C-alpha positions as a printed Julia matrix, in Angstrom:
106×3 Matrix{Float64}:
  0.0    0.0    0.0
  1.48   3.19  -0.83
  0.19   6.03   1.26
 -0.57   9.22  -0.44
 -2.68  12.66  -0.14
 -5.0   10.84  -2.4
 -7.0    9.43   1.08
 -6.32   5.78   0.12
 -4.78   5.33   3.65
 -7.12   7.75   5.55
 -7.86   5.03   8.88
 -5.39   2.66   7.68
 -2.84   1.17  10.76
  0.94   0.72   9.87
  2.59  -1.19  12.56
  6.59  -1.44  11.36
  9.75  -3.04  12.97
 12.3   -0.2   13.77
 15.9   -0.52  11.77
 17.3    0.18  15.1
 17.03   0.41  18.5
 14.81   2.67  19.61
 12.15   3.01  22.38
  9.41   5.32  20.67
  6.11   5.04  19.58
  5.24   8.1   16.71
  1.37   8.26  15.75
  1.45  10.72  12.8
 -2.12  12.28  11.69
 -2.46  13.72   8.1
 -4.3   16.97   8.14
 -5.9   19.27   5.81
 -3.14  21.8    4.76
 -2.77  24.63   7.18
 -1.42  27.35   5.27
 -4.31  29.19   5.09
 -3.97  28.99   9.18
 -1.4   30.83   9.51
 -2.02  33.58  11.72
 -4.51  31.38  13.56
 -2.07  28.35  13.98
 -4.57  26.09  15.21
 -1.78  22.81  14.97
  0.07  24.99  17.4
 -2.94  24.66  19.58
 -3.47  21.1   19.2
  0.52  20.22  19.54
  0.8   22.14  22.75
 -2.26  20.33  24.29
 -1.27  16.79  23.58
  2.47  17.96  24.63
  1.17  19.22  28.05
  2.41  17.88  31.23
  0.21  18.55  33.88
 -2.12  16.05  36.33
 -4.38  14.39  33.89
 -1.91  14.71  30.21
 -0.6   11.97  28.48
  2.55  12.03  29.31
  1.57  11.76  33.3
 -0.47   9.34  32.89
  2.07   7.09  30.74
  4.78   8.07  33.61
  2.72   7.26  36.6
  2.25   3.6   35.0
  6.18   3.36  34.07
  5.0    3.54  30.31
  7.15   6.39  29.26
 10.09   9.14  30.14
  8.87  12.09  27.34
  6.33  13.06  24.84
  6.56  15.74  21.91
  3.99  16.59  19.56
  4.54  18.39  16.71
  2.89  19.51  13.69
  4.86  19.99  10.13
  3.61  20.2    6.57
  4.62  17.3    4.0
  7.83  18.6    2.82
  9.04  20.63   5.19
  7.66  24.18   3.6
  5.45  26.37   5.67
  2.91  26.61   2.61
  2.13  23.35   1.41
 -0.86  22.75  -0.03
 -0.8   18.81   0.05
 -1.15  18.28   3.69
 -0.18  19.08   7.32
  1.62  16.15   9.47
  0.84  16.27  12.87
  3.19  14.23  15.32
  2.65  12.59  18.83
  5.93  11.09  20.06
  6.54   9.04  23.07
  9.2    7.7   24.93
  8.67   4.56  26.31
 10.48   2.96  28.81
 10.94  -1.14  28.47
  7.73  -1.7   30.65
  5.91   0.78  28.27
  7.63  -0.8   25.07
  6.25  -4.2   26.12
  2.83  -2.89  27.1
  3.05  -1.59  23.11
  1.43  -4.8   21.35
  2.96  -5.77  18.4
């Protein structure tokens, strides 16, 4: 299956083995494009919520079971440019310990 803007992925799930070793597990979310956003920025919005780290946030909850040590989300277009009109990628990152990695079925 090759993933595309086309939407012939949209709710597929990709599970991969890493090349190397690594303890992370990225969900990546393909978004409408966001340039016309700009001055409302409402990925920043989104990325700063799901990065939070207060009582109640992802990442506490994942570090109060011993899942994980860190979390970053973070929202990019496609290719890198700030005006892409294919697609915005947004990012949610997290670092998992080797309780969390094993909690992570493969």
């Amino acid at each position: 299956i090759s993933p595309g803007v086309d939407g012939a992925c949209l709710g597929c799930v990709f599970r991969l083995m890493p090349l190397q070793d690594t303890n992370e597990l990225s969900m990546i979310w393909q978004l409408p494009p966001q340039s016309e956003n700009k001055n409302s920025r409402p990925t920043d919005y989104v990325t700063f919520l799901l990065g939070h780290e207060s009582a109640g946030s992802i990442l506490a909850e994942t570090k109060a079971r011993g899942w994980a040590t860190g979390l970053y989300a973070t929202a990019c277009t496609m290719d890198g440019f700030e005006d892409n009109t294919a697609c915005t990628m947004l990012n949610l990152t997290i670092v998992l310990t080797r309780q969390g990695l094993h909690e992570w079925v493969f």
